[in-house]
Short mmCIF file of C-alpha atoms in Angstrom, two decimals:
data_model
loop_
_atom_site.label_atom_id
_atom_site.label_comp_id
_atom_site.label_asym_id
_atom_site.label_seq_id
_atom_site.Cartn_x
_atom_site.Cartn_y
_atom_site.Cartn_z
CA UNK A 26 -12.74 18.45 -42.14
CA UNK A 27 -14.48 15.05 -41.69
CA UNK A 28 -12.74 13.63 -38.48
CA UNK A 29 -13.01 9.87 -37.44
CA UNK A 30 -12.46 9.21 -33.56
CA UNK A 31 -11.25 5.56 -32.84
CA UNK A 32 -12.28 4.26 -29.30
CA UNK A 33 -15.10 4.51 -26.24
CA UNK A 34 -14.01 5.57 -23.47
CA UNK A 35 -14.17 8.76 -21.29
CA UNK A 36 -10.98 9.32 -22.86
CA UNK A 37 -12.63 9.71 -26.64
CA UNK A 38 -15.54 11.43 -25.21
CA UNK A 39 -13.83 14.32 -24.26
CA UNK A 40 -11.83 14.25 -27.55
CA UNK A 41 -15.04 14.02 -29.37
CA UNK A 42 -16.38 16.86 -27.39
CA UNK A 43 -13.41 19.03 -28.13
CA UNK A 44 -13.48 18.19 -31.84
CA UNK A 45 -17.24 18.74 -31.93
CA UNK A 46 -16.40 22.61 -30.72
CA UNK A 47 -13.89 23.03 -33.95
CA UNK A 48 -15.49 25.16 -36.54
CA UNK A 49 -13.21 23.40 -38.64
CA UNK A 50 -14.46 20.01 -38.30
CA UNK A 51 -17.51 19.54 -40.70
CA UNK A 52 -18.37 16.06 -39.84
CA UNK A 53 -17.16 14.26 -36.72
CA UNK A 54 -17.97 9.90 -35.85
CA UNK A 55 -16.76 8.05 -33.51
CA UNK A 56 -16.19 3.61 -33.42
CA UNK A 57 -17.49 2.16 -31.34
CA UNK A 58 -18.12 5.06 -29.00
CA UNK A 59 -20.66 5.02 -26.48
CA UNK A 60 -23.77 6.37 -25.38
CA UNK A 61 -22.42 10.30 -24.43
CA UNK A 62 -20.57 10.09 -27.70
CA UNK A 63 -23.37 9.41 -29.43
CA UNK A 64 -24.75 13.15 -28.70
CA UNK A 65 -21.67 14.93 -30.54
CA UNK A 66 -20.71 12.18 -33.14
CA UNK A 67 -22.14 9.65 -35.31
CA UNK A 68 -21.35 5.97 -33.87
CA UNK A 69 -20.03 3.12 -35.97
CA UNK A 70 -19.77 -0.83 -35.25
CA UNK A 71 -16.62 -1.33 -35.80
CA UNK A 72 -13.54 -3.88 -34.27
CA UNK A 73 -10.84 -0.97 -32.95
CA UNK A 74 -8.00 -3.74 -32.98
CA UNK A 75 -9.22 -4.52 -36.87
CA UNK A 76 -6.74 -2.16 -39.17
CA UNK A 77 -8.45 -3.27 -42.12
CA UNK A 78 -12.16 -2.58 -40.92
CA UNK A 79 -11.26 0.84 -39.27
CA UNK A 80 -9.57 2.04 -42.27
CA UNK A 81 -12.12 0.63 -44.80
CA UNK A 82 -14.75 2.64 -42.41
CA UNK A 83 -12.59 5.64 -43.04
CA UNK A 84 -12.50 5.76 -46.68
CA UNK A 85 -16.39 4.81 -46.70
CA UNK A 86 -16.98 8.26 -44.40
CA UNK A 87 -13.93 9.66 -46.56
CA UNK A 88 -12.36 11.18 -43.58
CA UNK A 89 -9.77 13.77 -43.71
CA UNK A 90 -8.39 11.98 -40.09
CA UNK A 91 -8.88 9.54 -37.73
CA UNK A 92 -7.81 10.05 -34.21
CA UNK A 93 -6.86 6.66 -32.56
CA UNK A 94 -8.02 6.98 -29.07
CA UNK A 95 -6.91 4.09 -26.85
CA UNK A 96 -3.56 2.00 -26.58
CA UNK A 97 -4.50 -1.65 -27.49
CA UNK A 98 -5.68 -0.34 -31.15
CA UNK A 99 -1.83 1.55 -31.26
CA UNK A 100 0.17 -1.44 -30.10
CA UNK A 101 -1.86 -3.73 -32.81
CA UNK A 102 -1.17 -1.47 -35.71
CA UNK A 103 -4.23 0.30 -36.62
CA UNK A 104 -2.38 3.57 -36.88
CA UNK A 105 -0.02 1.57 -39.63
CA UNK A 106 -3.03 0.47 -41.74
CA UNK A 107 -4.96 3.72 -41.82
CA UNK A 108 -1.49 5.20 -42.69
CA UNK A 109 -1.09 3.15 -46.09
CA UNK A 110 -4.02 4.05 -47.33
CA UNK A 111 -2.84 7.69 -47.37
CA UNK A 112 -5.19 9.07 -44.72
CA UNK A 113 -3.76 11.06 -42.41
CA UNK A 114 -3.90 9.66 -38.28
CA UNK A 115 -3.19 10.85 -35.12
CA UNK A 116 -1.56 8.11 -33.13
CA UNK A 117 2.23 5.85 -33.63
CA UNK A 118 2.82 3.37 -35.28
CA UNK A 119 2.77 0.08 -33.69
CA UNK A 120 6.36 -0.23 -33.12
CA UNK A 121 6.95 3.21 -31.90
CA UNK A 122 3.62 2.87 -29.38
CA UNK A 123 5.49 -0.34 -27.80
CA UNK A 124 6.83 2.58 -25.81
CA UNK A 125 3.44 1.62 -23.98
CA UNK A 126 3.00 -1.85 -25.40
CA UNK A 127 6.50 -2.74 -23.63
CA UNK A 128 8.19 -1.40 -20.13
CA UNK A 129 11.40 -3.17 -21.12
CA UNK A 130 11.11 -1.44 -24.48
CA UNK A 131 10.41 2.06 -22.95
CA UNK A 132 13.74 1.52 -20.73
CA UNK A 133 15.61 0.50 -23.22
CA UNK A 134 14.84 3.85 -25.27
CA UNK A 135 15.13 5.69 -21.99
CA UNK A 136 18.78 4.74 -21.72
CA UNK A 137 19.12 5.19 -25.40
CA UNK A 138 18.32 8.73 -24.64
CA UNK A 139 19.52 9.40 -21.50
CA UNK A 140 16.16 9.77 -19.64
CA UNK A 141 16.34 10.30 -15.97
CA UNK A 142 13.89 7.27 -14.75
CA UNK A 143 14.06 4.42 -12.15
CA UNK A 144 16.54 1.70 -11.65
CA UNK A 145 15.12 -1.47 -12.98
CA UNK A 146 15.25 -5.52 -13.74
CA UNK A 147 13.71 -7.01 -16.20
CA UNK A 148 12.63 -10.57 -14.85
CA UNK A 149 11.29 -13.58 -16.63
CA UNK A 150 12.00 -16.41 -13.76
CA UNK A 151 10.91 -16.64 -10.07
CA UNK A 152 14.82 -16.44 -9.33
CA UNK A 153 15.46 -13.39 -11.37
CA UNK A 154 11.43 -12.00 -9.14
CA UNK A 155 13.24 -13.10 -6.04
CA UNK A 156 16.62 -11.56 -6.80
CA UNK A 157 15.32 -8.25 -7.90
CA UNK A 158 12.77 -7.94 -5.34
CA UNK A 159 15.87 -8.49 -2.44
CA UNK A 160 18.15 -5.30 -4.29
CA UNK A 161 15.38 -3.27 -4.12
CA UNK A 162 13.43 -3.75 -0.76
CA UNK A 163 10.35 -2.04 -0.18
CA UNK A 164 7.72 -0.32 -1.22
CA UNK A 165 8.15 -2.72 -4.13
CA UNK A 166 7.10 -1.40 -7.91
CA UNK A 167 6.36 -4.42 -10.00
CA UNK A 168 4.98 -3.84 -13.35
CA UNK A 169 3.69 -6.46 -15.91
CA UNK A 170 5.54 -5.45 -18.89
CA UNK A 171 2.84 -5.61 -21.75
CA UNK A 172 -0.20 -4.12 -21.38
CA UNK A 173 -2.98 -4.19 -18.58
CA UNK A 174 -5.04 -1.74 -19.40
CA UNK A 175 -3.85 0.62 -16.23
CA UNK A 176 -3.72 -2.03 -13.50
CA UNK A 177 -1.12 -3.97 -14.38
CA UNK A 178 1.16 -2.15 -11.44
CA UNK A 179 1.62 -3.18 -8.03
CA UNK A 180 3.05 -0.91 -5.45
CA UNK A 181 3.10 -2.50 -2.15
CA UNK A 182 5.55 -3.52 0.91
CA UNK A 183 3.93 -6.72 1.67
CA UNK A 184 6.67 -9.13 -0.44
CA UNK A 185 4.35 -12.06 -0.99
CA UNK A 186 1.61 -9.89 -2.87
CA UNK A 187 4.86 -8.78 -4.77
CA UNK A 188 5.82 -11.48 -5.64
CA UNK A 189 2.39 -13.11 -6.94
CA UNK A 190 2.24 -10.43 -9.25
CA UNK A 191 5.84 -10.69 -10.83
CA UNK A 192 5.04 -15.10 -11.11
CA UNK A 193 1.43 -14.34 -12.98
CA UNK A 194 3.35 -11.56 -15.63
CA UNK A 195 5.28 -13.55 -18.17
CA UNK A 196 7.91 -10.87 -17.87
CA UNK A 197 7.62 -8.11 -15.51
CA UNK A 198 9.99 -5.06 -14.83
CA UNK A 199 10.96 -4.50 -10.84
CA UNK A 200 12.11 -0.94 -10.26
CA UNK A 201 13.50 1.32 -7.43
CA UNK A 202 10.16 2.75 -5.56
CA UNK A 203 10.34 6.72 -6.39
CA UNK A 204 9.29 9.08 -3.71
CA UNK A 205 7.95 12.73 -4.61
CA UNK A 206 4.34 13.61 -6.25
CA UNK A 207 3.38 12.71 -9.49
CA UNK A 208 2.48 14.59 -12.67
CA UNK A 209 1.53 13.39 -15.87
CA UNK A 210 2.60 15.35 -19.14
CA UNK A 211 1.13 15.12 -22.62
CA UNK A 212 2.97 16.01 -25.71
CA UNK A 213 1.78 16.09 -29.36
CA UNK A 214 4.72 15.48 -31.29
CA UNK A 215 4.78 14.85 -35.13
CA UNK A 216 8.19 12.99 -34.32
CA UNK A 217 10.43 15.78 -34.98
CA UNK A 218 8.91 19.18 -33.05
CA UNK A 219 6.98 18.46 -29.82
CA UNK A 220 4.81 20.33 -28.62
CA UNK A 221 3.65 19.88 -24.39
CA UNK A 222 0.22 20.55 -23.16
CA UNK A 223 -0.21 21.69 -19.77
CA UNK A 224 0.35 19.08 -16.25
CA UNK A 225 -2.37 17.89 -14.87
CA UNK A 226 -2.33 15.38 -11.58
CA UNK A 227 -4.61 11.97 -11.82
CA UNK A 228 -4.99 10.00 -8.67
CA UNK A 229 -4.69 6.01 -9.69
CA UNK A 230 -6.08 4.62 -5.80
CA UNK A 231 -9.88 3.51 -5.77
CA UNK A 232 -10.12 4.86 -2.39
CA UNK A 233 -10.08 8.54 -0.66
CA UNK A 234 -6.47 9.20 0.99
CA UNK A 235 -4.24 7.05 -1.79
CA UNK A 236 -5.96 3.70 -0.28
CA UNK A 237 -7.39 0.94 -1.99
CA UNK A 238 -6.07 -0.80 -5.46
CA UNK A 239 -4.66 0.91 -8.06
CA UNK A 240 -7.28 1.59 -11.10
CA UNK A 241 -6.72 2.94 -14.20
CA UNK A 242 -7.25 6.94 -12.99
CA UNK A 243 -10.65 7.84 -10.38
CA UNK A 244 -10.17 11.61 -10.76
CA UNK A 245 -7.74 14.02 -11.91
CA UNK A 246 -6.66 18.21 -11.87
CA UNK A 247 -5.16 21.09 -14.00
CA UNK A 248 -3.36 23.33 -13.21
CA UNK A 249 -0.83 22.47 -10.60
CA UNK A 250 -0.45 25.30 -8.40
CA UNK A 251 2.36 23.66 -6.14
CA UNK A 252 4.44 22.83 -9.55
CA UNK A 253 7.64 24.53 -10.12
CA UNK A 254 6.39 27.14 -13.60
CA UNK A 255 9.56 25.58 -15.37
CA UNK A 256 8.44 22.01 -14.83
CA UNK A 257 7.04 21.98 -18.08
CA UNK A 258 10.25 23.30 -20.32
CA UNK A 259 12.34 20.95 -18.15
CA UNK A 260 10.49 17.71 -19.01
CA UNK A 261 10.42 19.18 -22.52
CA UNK A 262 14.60 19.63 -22.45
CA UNK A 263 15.32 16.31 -20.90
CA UNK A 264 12.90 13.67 -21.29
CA UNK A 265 10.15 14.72 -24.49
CA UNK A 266 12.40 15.78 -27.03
CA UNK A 267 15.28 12.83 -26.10
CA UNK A 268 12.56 10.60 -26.28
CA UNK A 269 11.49 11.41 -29.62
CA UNK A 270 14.59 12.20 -31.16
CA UNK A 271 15.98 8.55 -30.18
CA UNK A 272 12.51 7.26 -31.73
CA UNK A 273 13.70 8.86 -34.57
CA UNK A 274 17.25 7.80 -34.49
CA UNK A 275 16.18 4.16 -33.90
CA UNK A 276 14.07 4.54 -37.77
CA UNK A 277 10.66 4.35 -35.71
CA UNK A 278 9.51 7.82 -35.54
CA UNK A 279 7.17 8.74 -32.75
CA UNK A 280 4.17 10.34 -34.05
CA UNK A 281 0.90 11.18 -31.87
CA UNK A 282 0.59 11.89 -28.08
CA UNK A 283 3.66 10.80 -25.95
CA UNK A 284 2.10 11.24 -22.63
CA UNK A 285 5.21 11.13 -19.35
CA UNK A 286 3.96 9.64 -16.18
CA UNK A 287 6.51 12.11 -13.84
CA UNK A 288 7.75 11.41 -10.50
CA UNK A 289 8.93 14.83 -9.09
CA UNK A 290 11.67 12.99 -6.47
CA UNK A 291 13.99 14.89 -4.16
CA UNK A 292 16.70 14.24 -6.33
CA UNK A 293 14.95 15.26 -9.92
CA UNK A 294 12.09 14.60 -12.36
CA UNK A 295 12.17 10.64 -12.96
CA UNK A 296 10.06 9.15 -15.55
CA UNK A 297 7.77 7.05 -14.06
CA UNK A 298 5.79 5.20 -17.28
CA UNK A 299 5.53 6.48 -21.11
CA UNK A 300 2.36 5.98 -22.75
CA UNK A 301 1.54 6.80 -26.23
CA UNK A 302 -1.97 7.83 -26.32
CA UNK A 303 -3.79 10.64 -24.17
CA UNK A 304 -4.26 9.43 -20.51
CA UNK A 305 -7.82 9.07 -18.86
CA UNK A 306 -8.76 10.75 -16.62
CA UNK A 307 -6.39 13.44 -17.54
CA UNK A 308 -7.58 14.26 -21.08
CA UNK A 309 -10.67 15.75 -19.44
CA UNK A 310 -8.83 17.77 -17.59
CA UNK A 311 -6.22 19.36 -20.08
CA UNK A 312 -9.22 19.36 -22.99
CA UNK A 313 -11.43 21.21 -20.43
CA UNK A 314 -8.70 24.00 -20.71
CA UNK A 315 -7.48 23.85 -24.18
CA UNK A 316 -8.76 27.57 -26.27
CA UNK A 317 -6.45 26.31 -28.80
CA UNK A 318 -9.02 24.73 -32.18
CA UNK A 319 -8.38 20.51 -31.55
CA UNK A 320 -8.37 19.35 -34.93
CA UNK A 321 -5.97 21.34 -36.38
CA UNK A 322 -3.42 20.63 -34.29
CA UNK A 323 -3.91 16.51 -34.50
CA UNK A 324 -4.20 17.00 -37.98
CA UNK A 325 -0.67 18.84 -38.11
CA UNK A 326 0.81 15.76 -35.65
CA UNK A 327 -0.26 13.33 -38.71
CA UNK A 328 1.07 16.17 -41.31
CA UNK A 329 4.23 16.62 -40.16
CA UNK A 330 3.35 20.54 -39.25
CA UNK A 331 3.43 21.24 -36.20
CA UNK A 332 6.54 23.47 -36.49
CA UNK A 333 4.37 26.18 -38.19
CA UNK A 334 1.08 26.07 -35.50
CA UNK A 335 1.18 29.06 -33.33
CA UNK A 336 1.77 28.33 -29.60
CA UNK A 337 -1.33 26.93 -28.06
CA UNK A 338 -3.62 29.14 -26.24
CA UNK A 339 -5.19 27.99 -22.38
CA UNK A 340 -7.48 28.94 -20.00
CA UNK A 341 -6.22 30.07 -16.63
CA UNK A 342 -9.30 28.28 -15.37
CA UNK A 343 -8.78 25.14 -13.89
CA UNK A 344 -9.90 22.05 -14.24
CA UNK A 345 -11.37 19.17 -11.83
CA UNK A 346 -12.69 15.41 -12.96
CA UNK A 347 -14.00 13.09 -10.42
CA UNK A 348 -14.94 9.13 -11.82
CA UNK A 349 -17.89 7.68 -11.07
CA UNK A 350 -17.24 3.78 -11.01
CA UNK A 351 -19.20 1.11 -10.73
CA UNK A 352 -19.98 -1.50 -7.70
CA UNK A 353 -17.09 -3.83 -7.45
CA UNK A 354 -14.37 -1.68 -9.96
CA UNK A 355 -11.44 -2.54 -10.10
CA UNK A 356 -12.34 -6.41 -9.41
CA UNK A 357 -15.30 -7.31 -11.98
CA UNK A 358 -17.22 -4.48 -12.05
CA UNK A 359 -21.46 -4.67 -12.08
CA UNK A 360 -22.89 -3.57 -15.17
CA UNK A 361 -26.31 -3.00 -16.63
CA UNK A 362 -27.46 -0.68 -13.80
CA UNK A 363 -29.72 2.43 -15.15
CA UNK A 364 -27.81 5.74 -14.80
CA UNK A 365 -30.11 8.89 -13.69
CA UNK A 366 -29.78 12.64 -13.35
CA UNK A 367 -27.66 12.89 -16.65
CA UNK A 368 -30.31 15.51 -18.07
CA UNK A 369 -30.37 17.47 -14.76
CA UNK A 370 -26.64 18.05 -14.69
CA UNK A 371 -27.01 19.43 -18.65
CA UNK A 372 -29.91 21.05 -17.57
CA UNK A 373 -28.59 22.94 -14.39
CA UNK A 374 -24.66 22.98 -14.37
CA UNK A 375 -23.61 23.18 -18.28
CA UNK A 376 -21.50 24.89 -19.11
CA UNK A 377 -19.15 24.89 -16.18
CA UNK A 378 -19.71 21.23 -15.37
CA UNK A 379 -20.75 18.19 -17.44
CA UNK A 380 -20.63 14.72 -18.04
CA UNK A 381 -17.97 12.37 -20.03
CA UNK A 382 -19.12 8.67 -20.47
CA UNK A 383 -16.89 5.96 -20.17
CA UNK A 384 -18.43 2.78 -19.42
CA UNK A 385 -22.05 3.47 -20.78
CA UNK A 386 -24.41 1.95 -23.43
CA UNK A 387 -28.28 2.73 -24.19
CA UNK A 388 -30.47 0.40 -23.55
CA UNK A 389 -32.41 0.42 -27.24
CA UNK A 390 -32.93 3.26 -29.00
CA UNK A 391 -34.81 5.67 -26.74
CA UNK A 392 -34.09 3.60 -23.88
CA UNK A 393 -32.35 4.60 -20.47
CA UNK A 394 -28.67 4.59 -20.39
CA UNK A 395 -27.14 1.76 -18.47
CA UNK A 396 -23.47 0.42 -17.25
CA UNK A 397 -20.80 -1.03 -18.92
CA UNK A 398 -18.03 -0.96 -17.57
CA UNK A 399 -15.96 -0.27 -14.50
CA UNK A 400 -15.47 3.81 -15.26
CA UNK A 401 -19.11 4.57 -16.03
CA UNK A 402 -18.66 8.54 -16.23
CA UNK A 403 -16.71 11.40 -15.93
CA UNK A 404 -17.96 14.58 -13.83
CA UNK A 405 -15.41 17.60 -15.42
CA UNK A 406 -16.18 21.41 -14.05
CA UNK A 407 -14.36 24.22 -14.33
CA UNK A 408 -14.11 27.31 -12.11
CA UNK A 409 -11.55 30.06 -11.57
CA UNK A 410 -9.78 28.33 -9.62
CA UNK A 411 -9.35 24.69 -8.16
CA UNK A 412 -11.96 24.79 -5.05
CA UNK A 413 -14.63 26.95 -7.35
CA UNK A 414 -13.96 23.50 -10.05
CA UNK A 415 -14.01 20.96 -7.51
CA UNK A 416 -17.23 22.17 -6.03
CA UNK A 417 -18.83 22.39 -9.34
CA UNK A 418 -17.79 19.03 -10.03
CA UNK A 419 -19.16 17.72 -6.73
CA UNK A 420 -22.39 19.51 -7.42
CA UNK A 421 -23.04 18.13 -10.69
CA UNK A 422 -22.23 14.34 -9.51
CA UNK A 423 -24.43 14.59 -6.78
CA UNK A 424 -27.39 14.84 -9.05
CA UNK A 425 -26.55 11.70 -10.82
CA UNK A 426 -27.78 8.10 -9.55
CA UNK A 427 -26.14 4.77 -10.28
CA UNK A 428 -27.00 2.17 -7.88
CA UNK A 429 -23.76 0.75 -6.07
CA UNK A 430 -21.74 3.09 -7.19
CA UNK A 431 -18.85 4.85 -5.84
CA UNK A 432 -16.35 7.80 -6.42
CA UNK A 433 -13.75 9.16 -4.06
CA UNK A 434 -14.47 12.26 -2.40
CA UNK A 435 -10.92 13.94 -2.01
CA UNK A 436 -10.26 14.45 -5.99
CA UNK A 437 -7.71 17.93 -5.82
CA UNK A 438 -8.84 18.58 -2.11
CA UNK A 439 -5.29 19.15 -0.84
CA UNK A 440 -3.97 20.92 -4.22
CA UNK A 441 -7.44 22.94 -3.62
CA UNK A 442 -6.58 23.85 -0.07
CA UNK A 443 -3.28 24.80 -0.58
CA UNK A 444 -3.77 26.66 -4.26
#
């Protein structure tokens, strides 16, 4: 099958490298992509948010799907336009992704479907901030409501950086702080059978030990060998399948990834966030361990199929991902910095560990590749078990150069330790 991969980020990258593994996929591009991308897929110009020019691109390549990576192009509708033209695509609708596109939405459906998540106000006033802010007390969880491309979250007990946050949202949703670890959980659903990949654990602080800002992911892990083995049927049971069965009660079926942000509290799984697209760093995690043929099953998401796939096959590897960012992420990032060692780490650590791009772009055609953006790469190894992964993923990103750069150095350390 001809496959068309919308987006380029780490994210697609991985999907793009997964896809490019299918036998079954005959002809795989990618729009926009990126410079990594561009060595397993054929890269299109292209406006993501544009419905129209995505889908006329994917009748030009006449492709037999297109995989809508990130969130913005999901909230806008792109899935919706690619749809009417009869081409099958993996990714919601635009009012079924405003499970990401709106926090106030997402609780709304939670409740619908009796979801175990956090108590919460949605405010729109610096009285209804204040109020909210007082019930709760800290650590306060303010989160702009729309989306901010994975930093639109504050958790913090200082009240006045709180509250700054909540006044520059136009409407923001205060919630209870949960306590507990966190796990995030993607499911490919075709809005009737879902169908959950495995856990994997991303860690959202720029800095080592859970300091710093909140990004949108610097590293992340798979499998989780504290996790109770019947996490994953549980979350299935009472928040994946309620979740999509309400879509689908409400008459805007949920088709694509559903992807539960998990608080594991002392009283209970909570749902921390939904999204509605794969989560980065994650993806390169859970691909990294996926035996299972890609395309086929995102092609049975968009069919309606997914009943009749046979249960997905894994490695009992595991998987590790550190971030390289660049100087200044998550503030405005430095771009246009060459990246080196790239060749040495295909040269000396494939296949166990390799490189995902994010935030890159090549200077020219045969020209080094440079910057551009605040994720620049991911490092993803895999090793029989977490400290064997880790240290190949260590290894491999020490051979790559990017001035000003920085990457924290405790990615699955105490999951490592422990496992």
């Amino acid at each position: 099958m001809k496959v068309l991969v919308i987006g380029g980020g780490a994210r697609e990258h991985a999907l793009c490298r997964s896809l490019s593994l299918d036998p079954a996929v005959s002809a795989l591009h990618c729009a926009p992509g990126n410079a990594g991308i561009a060595e397993v897929a054929e890269l299109h110009a292209v406006d993501a948010l544009d419905g129209t020019a995505v889908t006329t691109l994917a009748q030009k390549l006449e492709a037999d799907l297109v995989v809508v990576g990130p969130e913005a192009p999901l909230v806008a509708g792109v899935a919706d336009a690619v749809r009417g033209e009869g081409i099958p695509v993996f990714g919601p609708s635009g009012e079924a992704a405003q499970l990401e596109g709106s926090k106030a939405f997402a609780k709304d459906v939670m409740a619908g479907a009796g979801v175990p998540t956090a108590r919460s106000y949605v405010c729109t006033t610096p009285a209804e901030v204040d109020e909210a802010l007082d019930a709760f007390g800290a650590p306060y969880v303010v989160k702009d409501d729309g989306l901010a491309a994975g930093k639109g979250v504050v958790v913090t007990d200082d009240i006045e950086k709180a509250r700054a946050h909540a006044n520059a949202c136009e409407r923001v949703v205060i919630e209870e702080f949960l306590d507990g670890p966190e796990v995030s959980l993607f499911a490919i659903t075709d809005g009737t059978t879902v169908v959950p990949l495995q856990p994997a654990q991303d860690f959202k602080r720029a800095l080592d030990n859970d300091e710093g800002p909140n990004t949108g992911g610097m590293g992340a892990y798979s499998p989780l060998p504290w996790a109770d083995p019947k996490l994953v049927q549980e979350v299935l049971d009472t928040v994946l399948q309620p979740t999509v069965d309400e879509m689908k009660k409400r008459g805007t079926p949920f088709s694509g990834l559903l992807y539960a942000g998990l608080a594991i509290t002392s009283r209970g799984v909570r749902v921390i966030e939904f999204n509605a697209r794969f989560g980065d760093p994650e993806t390169q995690v859970v691909l990294a361990r996926l035996r299972t043929p890609l395309a086929g099953v995102l092609l049975a998401s968009a069919n309606g199929t997914l009943a009749d796939l046979e249960p997905l096959r894994w490695s009992d590897d595991a998987a590790v991902t550190v971030v390289i960012a660049s100087h200044n992420y998550p503030d405005t990032p430095r771009t246009g910095d060459p990246i080196t060692g790239l060749d040495a780490v295909a040269a000396q650590d494939a296949p166990n560990a390799y490189v995902l791009h994010a935030g890159t772009k090549r200077d020219g055609d045969n020209g080094p590749v440079l910057s551009a953006g605040g994720r620049v790469l991911s490092v993803t190894a895999t090793g029989a078990g977490l400290a064997q992964a880790r240290e190949r993923a260590y290894t491999a990103l020490a051979r790559i150069g990017l001035d000003g750069s920085q990457h924290r150095t405790d990615i699955a350390a105490k999951a490592a330790a422990e496992s």
